[in-house]
Structures are given as structure tokens and as C-alpha cells.
Coordinates of C-alpha atoms and ligand atoms in Angstrom, one line a residue:
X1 CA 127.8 115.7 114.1
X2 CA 129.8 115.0 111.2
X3 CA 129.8 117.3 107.7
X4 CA 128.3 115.2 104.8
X5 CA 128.0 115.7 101.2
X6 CA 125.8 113.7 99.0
X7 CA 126.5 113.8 95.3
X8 CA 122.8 112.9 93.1
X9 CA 119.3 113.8 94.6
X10 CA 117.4 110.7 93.3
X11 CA 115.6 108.0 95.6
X12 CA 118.8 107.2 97.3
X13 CA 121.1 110.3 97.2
X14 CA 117.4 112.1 98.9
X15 CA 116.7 109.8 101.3
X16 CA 120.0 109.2 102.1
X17 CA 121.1 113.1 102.6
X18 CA 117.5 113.0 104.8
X19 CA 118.3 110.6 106.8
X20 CA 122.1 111.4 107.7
X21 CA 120.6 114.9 108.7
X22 CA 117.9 113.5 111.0
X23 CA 120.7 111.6 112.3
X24 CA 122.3 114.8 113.6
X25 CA 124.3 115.6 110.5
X26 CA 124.6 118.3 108.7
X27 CA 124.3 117.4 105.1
X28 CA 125.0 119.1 101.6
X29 CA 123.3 117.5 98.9
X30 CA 123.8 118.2 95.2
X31 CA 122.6 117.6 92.0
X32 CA 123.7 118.7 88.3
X33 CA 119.7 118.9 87.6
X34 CA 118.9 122.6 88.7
X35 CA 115.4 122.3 89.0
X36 CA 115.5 119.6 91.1
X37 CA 117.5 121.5 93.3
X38 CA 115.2 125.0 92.9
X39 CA 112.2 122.7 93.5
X40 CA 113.5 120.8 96.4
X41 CA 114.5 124.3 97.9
X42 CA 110.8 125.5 97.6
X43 CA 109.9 121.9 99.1
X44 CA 108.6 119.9 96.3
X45 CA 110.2 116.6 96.2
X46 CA 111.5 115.3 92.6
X47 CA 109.6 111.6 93.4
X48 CA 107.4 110.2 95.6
X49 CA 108.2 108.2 98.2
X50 CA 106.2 108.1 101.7
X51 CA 107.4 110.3 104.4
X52 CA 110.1 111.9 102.6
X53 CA 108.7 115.0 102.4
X54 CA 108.1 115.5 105.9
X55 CA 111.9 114.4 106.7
X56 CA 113.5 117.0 104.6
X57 CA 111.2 119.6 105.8
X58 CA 111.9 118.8 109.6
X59 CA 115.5 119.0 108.5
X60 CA 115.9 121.8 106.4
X61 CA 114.0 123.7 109.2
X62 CA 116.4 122.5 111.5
X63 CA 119.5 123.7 109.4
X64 CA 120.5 120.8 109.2
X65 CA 119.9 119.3 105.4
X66 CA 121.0 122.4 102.6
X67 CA 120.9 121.6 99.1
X68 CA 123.1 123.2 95.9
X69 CA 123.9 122.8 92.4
X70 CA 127.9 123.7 93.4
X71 CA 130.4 121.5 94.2
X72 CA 132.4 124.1 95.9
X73 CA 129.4 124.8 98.2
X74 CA 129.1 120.5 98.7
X75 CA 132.1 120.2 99.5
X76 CA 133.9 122.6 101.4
X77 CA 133.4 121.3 105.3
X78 CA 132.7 117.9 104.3
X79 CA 134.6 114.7 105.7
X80 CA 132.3 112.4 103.8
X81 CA 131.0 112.7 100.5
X82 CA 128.5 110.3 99.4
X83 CA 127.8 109.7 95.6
X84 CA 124.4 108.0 94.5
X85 CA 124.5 109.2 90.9
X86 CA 122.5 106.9 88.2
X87 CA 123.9 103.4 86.5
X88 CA 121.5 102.7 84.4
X89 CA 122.0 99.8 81.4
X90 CA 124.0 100.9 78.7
X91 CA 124.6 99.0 75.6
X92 CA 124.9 95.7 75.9
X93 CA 123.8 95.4 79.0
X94 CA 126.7 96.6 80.8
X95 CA 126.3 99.8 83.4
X96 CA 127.0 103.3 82.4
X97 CA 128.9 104.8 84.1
X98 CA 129.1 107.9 82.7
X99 CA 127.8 110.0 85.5
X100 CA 129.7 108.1 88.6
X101 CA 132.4 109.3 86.4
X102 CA 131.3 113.0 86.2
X103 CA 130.5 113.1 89.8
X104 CA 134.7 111.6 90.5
X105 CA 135.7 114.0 88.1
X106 CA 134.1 117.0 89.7
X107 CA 134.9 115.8 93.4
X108 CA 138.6 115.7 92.6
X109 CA 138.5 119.1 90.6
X110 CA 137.0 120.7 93.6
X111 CA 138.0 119.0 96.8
X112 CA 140.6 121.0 98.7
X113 CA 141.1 119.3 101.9
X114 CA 141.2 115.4 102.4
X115 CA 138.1 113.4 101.5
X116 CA 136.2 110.2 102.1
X117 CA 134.5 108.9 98.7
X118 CA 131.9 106.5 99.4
X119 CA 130.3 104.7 96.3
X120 CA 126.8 104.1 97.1
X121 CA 125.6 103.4 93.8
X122 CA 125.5 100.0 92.4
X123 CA 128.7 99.7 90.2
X124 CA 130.7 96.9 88.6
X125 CA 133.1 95.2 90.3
X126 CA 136.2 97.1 90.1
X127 CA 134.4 100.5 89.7
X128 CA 136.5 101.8 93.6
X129 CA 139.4 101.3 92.2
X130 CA 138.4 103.1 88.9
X131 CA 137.1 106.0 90.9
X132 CA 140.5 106.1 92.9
X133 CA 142.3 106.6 89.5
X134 CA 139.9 109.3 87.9
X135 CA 140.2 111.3 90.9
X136 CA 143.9 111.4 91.0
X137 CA 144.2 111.7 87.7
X138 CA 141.7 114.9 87.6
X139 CA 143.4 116.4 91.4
X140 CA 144.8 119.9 90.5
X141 CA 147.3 119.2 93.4
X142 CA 147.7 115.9 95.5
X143 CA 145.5 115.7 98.2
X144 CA 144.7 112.7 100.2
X145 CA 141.8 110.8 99.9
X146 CA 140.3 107.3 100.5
X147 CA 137.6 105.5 98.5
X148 CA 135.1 103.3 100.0
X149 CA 131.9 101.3 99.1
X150 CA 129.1 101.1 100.8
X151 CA 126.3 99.7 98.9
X152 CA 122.6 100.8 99.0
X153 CA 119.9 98.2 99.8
X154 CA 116.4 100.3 100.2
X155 CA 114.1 99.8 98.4
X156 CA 111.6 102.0 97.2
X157 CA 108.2 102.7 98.7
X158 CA 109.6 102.2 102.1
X159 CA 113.3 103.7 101.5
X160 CA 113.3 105.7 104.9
X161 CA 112.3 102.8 106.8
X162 CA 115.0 100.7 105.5
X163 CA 117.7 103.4 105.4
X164 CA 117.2 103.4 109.3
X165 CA 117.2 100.2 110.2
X166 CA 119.0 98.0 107.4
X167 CA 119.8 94.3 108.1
X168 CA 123.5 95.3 107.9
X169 CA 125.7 97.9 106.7
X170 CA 128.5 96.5 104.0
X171 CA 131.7 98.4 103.8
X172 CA 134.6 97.8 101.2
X173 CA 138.2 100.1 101.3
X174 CA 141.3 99.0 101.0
X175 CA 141.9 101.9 103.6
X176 CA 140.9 100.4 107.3
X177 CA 140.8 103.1 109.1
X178 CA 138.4 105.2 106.3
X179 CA 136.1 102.3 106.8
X180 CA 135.7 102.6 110.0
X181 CA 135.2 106.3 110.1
X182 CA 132.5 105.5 107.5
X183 CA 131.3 102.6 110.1
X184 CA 131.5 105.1 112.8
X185 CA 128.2 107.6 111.1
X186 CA 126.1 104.3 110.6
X187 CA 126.4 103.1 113.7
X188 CA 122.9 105.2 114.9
X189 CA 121.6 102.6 112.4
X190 CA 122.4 99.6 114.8
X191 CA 122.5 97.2 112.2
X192 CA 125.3 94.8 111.7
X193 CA 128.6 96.4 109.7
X194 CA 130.7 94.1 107.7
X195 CA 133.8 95.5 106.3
X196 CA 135.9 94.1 103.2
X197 CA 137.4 94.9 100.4
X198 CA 136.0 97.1 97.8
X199 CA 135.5 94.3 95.1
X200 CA 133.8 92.0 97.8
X201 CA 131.2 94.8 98.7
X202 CA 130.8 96.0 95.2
X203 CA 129.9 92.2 94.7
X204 CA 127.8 91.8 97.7
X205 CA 125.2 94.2 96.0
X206 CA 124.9 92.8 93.0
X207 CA 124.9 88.8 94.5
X208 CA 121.9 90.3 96.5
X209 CA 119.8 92.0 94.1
X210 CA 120.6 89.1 91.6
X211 CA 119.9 86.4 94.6
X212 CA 116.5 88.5 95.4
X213 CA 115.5 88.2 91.7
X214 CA 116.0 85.0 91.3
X215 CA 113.4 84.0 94.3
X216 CA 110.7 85.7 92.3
X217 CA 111.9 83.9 89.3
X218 CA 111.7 80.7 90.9
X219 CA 108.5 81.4 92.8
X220 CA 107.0 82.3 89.1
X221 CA 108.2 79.0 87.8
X222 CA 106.7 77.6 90.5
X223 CA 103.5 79.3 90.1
X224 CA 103.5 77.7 86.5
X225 CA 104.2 74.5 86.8
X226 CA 101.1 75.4 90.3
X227 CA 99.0 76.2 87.2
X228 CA 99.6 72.9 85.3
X229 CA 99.0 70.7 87.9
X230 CA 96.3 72.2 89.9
X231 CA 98.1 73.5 93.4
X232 CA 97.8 77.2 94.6
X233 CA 101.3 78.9 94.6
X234 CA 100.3 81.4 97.2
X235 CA 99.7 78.7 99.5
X236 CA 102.8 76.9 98.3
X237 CA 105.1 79.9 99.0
X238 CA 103.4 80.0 103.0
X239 CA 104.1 76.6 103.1
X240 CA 107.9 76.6 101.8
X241 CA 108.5 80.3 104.1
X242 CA 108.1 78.5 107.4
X243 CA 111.1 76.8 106.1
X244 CA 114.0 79.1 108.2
X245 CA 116.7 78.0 105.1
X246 CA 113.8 79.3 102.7
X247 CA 112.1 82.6 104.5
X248 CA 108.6 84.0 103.9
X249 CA 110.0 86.7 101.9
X250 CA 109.9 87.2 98.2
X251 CA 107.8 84.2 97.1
X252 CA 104.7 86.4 95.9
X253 CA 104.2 85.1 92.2
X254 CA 102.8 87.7 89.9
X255 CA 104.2 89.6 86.4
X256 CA 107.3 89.7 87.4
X257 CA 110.2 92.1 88.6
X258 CA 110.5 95.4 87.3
X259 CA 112.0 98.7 88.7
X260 CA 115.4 100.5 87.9
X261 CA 117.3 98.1 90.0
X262 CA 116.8 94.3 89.5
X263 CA 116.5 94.1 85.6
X264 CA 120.1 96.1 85.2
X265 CA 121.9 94.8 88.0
X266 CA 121.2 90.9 86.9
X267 CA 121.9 91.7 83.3
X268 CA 125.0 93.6 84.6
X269 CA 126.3 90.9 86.6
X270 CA 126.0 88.5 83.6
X271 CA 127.6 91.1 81.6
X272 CA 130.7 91.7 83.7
X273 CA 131.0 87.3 83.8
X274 CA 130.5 87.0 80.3
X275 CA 133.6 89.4 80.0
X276 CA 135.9 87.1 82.1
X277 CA 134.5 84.2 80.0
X278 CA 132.4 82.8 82.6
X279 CA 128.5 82.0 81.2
X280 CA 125.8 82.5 84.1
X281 CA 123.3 80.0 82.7
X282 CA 121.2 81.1 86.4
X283 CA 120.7 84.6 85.5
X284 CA 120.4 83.9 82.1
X285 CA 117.1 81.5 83.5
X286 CA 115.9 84.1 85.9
X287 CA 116.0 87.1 83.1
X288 CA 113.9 85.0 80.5
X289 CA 111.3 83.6 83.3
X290 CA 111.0 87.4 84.3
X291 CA 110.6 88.5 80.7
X292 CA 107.9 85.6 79.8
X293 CA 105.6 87.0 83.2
X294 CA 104.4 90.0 80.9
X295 CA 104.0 88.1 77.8
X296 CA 101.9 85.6 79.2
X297 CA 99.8 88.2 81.1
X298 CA 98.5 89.5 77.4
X299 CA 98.0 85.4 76.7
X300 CA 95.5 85.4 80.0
X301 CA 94.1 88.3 78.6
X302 CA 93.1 87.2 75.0
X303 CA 92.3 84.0 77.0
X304 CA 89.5 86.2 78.6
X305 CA 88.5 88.1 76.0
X306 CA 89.4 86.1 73.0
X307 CA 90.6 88.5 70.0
X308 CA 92.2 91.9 71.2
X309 CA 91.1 93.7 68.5
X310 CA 89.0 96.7 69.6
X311 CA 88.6 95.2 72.9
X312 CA 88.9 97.6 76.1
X313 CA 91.3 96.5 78.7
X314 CA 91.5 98.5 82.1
X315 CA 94.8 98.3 83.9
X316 CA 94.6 98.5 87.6
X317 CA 98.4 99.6 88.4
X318 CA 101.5 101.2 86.5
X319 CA 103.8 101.7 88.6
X320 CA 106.7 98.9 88.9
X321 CA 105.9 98.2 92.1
X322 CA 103.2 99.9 95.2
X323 CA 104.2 103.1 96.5
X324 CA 106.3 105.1 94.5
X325 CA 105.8 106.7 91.5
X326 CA 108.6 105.0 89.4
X327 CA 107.9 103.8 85.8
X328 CA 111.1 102.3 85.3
X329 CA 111.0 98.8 83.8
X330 CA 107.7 98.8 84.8
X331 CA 105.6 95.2 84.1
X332 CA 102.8 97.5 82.7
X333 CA 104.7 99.0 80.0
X334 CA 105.2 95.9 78.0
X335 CA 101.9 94.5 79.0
X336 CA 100.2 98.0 77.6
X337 CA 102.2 97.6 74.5
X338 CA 101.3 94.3 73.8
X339 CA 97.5 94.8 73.9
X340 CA 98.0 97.6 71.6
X341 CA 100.0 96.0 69.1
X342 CA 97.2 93.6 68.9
X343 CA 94.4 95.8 68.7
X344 CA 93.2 96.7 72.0
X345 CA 92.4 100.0 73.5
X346 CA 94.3 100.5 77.1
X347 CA 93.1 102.2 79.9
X348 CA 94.8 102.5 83.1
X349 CA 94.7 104.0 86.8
X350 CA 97.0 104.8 88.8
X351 CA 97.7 106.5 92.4
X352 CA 100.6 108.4 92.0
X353 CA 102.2 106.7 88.5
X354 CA 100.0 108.4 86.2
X355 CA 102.0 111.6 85.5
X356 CA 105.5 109.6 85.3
X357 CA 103.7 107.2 82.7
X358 CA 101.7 109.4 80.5
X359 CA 104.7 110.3 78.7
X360 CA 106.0 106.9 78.6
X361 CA 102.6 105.1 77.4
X362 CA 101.2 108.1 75.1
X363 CA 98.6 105.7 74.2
X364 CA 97.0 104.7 76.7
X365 CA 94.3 107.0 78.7
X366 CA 94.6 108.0 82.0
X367 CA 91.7 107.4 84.2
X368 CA 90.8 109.3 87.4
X369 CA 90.0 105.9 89.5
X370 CA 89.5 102.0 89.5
X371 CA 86.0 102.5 89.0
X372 CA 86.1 104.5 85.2
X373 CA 88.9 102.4 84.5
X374 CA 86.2 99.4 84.5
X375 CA 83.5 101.1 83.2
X376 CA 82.8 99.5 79.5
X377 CA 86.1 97.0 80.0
X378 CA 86.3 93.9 78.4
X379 CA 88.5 93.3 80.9
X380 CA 90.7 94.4 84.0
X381 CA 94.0 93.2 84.9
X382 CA 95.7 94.4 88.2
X383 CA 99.4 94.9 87.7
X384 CA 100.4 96.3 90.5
X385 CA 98.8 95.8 93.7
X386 CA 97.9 98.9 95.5
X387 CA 96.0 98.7 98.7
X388 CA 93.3 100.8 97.0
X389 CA 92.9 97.5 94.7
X390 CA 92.5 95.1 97.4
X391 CA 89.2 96.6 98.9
X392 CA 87.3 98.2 95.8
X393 CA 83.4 97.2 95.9
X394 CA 83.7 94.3 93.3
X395 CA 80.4 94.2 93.2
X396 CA 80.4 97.5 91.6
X397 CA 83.1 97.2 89.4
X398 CA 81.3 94.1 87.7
X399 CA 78.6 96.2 87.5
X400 CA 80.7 99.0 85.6
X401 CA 82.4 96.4 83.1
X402 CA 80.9 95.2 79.2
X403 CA 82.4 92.2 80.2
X404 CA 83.6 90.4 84.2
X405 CA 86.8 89.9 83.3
X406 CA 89.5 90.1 86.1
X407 CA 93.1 88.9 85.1
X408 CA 94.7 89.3 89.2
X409 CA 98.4 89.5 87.9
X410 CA 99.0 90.2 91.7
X411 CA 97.3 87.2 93.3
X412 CA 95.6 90.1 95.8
X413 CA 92.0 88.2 95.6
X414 CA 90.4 85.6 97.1
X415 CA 89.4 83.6 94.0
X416 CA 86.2 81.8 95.2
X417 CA 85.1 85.2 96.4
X418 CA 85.6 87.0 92.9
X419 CA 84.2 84.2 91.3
X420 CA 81.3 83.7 93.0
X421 CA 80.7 88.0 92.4
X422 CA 80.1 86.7 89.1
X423 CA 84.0 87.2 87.5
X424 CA 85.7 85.0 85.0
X425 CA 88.3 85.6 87.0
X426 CA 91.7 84.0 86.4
X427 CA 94.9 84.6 89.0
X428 CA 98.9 83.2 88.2
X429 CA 99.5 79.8 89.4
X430 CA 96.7 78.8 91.3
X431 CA 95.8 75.9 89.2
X432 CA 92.5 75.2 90.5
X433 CA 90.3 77.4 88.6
X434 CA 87.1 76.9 91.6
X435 CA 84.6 76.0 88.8
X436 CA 85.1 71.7 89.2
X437 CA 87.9 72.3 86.3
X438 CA 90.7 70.2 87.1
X439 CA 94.2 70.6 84.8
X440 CA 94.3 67.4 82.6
X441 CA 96.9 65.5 84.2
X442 CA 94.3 66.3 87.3
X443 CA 91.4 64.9 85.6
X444 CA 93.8 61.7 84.3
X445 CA 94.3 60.3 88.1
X446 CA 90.5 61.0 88.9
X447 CA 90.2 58.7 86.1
X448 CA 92.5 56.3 87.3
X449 CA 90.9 55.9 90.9
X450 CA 87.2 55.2 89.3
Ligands
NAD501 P1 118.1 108.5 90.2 O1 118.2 108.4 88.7 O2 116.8 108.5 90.9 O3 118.9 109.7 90.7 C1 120.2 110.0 90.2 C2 120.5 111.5 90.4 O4 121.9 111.8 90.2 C3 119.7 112.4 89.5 O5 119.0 113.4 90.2 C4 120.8 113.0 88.6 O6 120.4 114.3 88.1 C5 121.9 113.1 89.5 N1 123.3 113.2 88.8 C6 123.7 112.6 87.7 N2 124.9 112.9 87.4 C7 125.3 113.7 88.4 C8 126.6 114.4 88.6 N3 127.6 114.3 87.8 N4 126.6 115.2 89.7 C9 125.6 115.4 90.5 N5 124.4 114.7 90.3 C10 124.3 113.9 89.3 O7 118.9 107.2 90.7 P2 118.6 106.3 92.0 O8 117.4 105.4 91.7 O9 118.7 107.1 93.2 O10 119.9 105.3 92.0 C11 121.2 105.8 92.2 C12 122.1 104.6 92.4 O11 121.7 103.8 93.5 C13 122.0 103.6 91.2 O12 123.3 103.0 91.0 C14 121.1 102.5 91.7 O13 121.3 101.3 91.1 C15 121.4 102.5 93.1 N6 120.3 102.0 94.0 C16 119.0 102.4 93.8 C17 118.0 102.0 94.6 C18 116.6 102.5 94.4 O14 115.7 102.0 95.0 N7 116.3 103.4 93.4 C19 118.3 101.2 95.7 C20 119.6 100.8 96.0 C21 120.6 101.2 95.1
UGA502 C1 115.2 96.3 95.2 C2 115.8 95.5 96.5 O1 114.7 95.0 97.2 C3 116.5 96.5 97.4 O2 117.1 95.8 98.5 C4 117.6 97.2 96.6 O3 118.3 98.1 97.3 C5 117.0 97.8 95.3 O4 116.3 96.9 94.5 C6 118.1 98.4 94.5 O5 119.2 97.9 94.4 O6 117.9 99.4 93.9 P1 113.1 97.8 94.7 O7 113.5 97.6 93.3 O8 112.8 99.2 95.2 O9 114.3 97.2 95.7 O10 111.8 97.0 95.0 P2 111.4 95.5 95.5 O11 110.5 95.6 96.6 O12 112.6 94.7 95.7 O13 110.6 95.0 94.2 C7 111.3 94.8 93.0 C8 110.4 94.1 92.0 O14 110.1 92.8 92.3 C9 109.0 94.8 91.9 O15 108.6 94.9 90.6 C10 108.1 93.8 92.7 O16 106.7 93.8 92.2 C11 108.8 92.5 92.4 N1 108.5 91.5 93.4 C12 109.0 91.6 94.7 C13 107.8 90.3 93.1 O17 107.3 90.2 91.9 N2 107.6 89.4 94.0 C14 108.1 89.5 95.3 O18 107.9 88.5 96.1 C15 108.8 90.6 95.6

């Protein structure tokens, strides 16, 4: 049993205080935001994320996970102290890091014995070093400390799962032996540990999350050029995943990435190379492919429906992504605006999202369920693909709807099925469109074999 602090109660300083306490540990975790704190103390969790709730309450039962607003109280047994504060984009593109810088400062104001500072939020390259500096620089006295980084790769909607059995564990310190006390409480984990130097991990996280975006990119260009030329990216993507080099993972075409992670951390890496002078033509690519997803889904739309003006469209989906509640960078948020700005009255439901997003999309209403989301719609577009929205009664939902239009921005249909429900029914880069339509250059080598 080791004594853990985790600084920042979000979706990885939570899960990750949960899961270091079902590992054994006993695990202070603290956040500036009081009511998340009182809440969490009463046992409502700040977001929603499956089995979370469960975990904490097992552990806080157990004595084993506490949580505070005090530093002093964080910090006074603990060998380890974790920070997962916020990085969001700040101007220009570049992370803030305002708050990693808070959370140094108080750390080094209030430690009184010798720490282990492990960075697991995703920071620029160089930010270790950075922290090293604030803290001695804000120390009362000298006491001894190490800094280490030890990047976060869950991902949300299954973030306990993937905290407990990661594909590896990266470590970066210039201090050895702190690294391996840090390797030492992951090992429950089982997962490969690869220490380095604090640069190289910082860099690991963001060559991931950049290397992860640009498959979808690249699957969505894919998907369009699919679209041109009559072939079905969804079977394209099987095809290419048996491929070991190329995996089965993160080839599903659709509107895009969103979320709070990949649209900041690519534009931050290109930030922080644009600095040194270096131009990341790549990232640039993958960023505008991403971005033209959600403009072409309101093109599909008025493709469907033809003007937008006073023209209901239902979205199925507002969440960034299935299973959490997180709004951030969200595909549906521009898509919503969009329809708007050209007329259209927006409807939306969502399982969990709707609260999050009611604040962020003032305009659109909130429906209770799929079903009087398509009732009177022009036309429905699934943007994020909840289970819920793989087996709804079609047949009903037609029913419901002034008009069968079905934009699948999630390829989660079978389009001859849909179709032959009675939709006009149009999916992202499966060219054929089922009704003996072929794409021009299609119809050219027909031709050509008469
Ligand atoms: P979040 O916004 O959900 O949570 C951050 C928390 O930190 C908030 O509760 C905030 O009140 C608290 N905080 C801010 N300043 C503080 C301070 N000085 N002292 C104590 N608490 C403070 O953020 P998140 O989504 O958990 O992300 C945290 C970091 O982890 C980011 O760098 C992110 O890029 C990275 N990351 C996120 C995910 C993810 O799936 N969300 C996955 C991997 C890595
Ligand atoms: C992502 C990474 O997957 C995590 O490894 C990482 O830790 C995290 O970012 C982070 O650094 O914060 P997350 O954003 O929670 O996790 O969710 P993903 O499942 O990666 O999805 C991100 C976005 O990509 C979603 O909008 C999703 O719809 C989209 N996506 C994903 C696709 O469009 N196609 C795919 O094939 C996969």
C-alpha cells in the first residue's frame, strides 16, 4: 500500500484516484472546485463515465479513496502525488497551462517532506522541466523532490477499463530511481513500462493522440474519395485491418474526431513545431479533413432536404463520442450551428449529453427520446452512435417523420435495409447509393464495356 495524492478530479484525476485505491492504495484526491469535492463526498460523480460510480463507492467505503479541497490534507502522507489538472487550447493554439502551474505552485508551497511529481496531464514538451523550476522556485525551504511523466492514454467511455489494463505504461524522469518507484505502483497493471526521459514521454503522448487522429483523418479521406468512385469504406477499412502493419482499429469513417483531447493536442503539437520553425504539413492535413467532416454533414443534409430554411432536423447524438457525457469539441455543436445559421430548427436527443449541452446549444430543443426527436423531422442525422440508435424500430421512426430522411453520420446502418424501409437514406463514403445509381466515373466504364 503506498500513500497517493491526486491533484484535479476530472475524467482522469477520478478514475485515476479510483483506481490506485482499488489497487490497494490509499488515495487523497483534490480539487480547487468545492462542489465537486462536497458532491463527490455525498456520492454524486462530477461526469459520467460507466462504472465509476460504483468504484469510488466500494472505495470510499473501504477507507481507502478520501477526497479534499486542502492541499495540506493531500499531501501530508503522500509519496506520490499525481496531477491531472486541465490543458485546454489557449490562444493560438498552444496549451494553457495555467492550472498545471497552479497545482506546481501549491504542491511546492505545501509539501513538507520529499515528493514524487508525476505529470499525467498532456503537456508540451518541456513542461517536466518547467514544473521542476516552479516548484523550487515556490519551496519555502529546500526539500527534495523528483518530477516524472507518466502520460494518460484512457479514453473516455471506457476509462476504468483502460486505466487497468493499458497497452503500456510510459515513464519519463531524469531521476531513475523515482521512475522506478513510479513503475513499481503500476505494476498491478501488468502492462508493459517504458521508461525515458521526460521530453520523450511528454512526446510519446502527443505522437499518439496526433498518430490516432490522423487514422480517422485518413479513413475519412478515404471514405470520400469511397463516395466518388462507388466502393463502401466500411468494408474497405475490414479489408485494410486484417493488414497486422495496418490494425482494425480506428478506421470507422464518420463526422470526424471531437472530444477535449484530439483537437488540442494535434493543434498543440503543430504549435510547439511551428515555434522551432518546423511546418507540420501532416497535422495541418489531418485538422482541415477533420474540420470539413461537419461541414459536409450540413451539405448531406440540405442534399436531403434541399433549402434549410424552416426545415426540422432531428439529431440523434451530442455527445463527442458514445458513453460519456462530454460536450467538448463535440461534431454536433458545429453541425447544430450550421443548420441554424441557415434556417433550420434543431432538435436533438441524447442519453446522458443533454444536460452538458443545453447550455452549450441554447437553441436547440431537447427531446426526451429518438422517437420525438423524429416526429415531424424533415430529417434525422445520427452523430453519435449510441447503441440505443443502432436497434430503434425504423419502421416507426419513418412513420414519425414529415419527411424519411436519414443522414447516418456514423455508418451504424445497413443501407439496403434502411432503404428498402422506405428512407432516402444517405451514409459517408459508401458510394453505392443501392438505388442502380452508379458515381459518374462508374457509369463512364459501364459505358465503355457496352
Ligand atoms: P477535466 O477538465 O475533466 O478536469 C480537470 C480538473 O482539474 C477539474 O476538476 C478542475 O477543477 C481541476 N483543477 C484545475 N486547477 C486545479 C488546481 N490548481 N488544483 C486542483 N485542481 C485543479 O480534465 P481531464 O479531461 O481530466 O483532463 C486532464 C488532463 O489529462 C488534460 O491534460 C488532458 O489532456 C489529459 N487527458 C485527458 C483524457 C480524457 O479522456 N479526458 C485522457 C488522457 C489524458
Ligand atoms: C482519446 C484517445 O483514444 C486516448 O488514448 C487518449 O488518452 C485520450 O484521447 C486523451 O488523450 O485524452 P477519447 O478522446 O476519450 O480518447 O476518445 P476516442 O475513443 O479516442 O475518440 C475520439 C474521437 O474520435 C471521437 O469523436 C470519436 O467519435 C472519433 N473516432 C474514433 C472516429 O471518428 N473514428 C474512429 O475510428 C475512432
Amino acid at each position: 500500500m503506498k500513500d497517493i495524492a491526486v491533484i484535479g478530479v476530472g475524467y482522469v484525476g477520478l478514475v485515476t484516484a479510483a483506481c490506485f485505491s482499488d489497487l490497494g492504495n490509499r488515495v487523497t484526491a483534490l480539487d480547487i472546485n468545492e462542489e465537486r469535492i462536497e458532491r463527490l463526498k455525498q456520492g454524486i460523480m462530477p461526469i459520467y463515465e460507466p462504472g465509476l460510480e460504483e468504484l469510488v463507492e466500494r472505495n470510499v467505503q473501504a477507507e481507502r479513496l478520501f477526497f479534499t479541497t486542502s492541499y495540506e490534507e493531500a499531501l501530508k502522507d503522500a509519496e506520490f502525488v499525481f496531477i491531472a489538472v486541465g490543458t485546454p487550447s489557449g490562444v493560438d493554439g498552444e496549451a494553457d497551462l495555467r492550472y498545471v502551474a497552479a497545482a506546481a505552485r501549491s504542491i511546492a508551497e505545501t509539501m513538507d517532506h520529499e515528493l514524487i511529481i508525476i505529470n499525467k496531464s498532456t503537456v508540451p514538451v518541456g513542461t517536466g522541466d518547467w514544473v521542476a523550476e516552479i516548484v523550487r522556485r515556490y519551496q519555502p525551504e529546500r526539500i527534495p523532490f523528483s518530477v516524472v511523466s507518466c502520460p494518460e492514454f484512457l479514453r473516455e467511455g471506457s476509462a476504468i477499463s483502460d486505466f487497468m489494463h493499458p497497452h503500456r505504461t510510459v515513464l519519463g524522469s531524469l531521476d531513475k530511481d523515482a521512475a522506478e518507484k513510479v513503475a513499481q505502483i503500476h505494476l498491478p497493471l501488468r502492462a508493459p513500462i517504458v521508461i525515458t526521459d521526460l521530453r520523450t514521454a511528454e512526446m510519446i503522448k502527443y505522437a499518439s493522440n496526433a498518430f490516432l487522429a490522423t487514422k480517422i483523418s485518413f479513413i475519412n479521406e478515404i471514405a470520400n474519395i469511397c463516395e466518388a468512385l462507388g466502393a463502401d469504406v466500411k468494408e474497405v477499412a475490414v479489408g485494410m485491418g486484417y493488414d497486422q502493419r495496418i490494425g482494425p482499429f480506428f478506421l470507422d469513417a464518420g463526422l470526424g474526431y471531437g472530444g477535449s483531447c484530439f483537437p488540442k493536442d494535434v493543434l498543440a503539437l503543430a504549435h510547439m513545431a511551428a515555434e522551432k520553425g518546423k511546418h507540420p504539413q501532416l497535422l495541418h492535413a489531418v485538422m482541415e479533413i477533420n474540420a470539413d467532416r461537419r461541414k459536409m454533414a450540413v451539405e448531406k443534409v440540405r442534399e436531403l432536404v434541399g433549402d434549410l430554411m424552416g426545415k426540422t432536423i432531428g439529431l440523434l447524438g451530442l455527445a463527442f463520442k458514445p458513453n460519456t457525457d462530454d460536450m467538448r469539441e463535440a461534431p454536433s455543436i458545429d453541425i447544430a450551428n450550421d443548420l441554424i445559421a441557415a434556417g433550420a430548427r434543431v432538435r436533438a436527443y441524447d442519453p446522458v449529453a443533454m444536460e452538458n449541452a443545453a447550455s452549450i446549444l441554447p437553441q436547440v430543443e431537447m427531446k426526451p427520446s429518438a422517437y420525438a426527436v423524429a416526429e415531424g423531422a424533415d430529417a434525422l442525422v445520427v452523430v453519435t452512435e449510441w447503441n440505443e440508435f443502432k436497434s430503434l424500430d425504423l419502421e416507426r421512426v419513418r412513420g414519425l417523420m414529415s419527411s424519411p430522411n436519414l443522414l447516418d453520420g456514423r455508418n451504424i446502418y445497413d443501407p439496403e435495409t434502411v432503404r428498402s424501409l422506405g428512407f432516402n437514406y444517405l451514409a459517408l463514403g459508401r458510394g453505392y447509393d443501392g438505388n442502380g445509381v452508379f458515381p459518374a466515373g462508374v457509369e463512364k466504364l459501364i459505358a465503355s464495356a457496352d
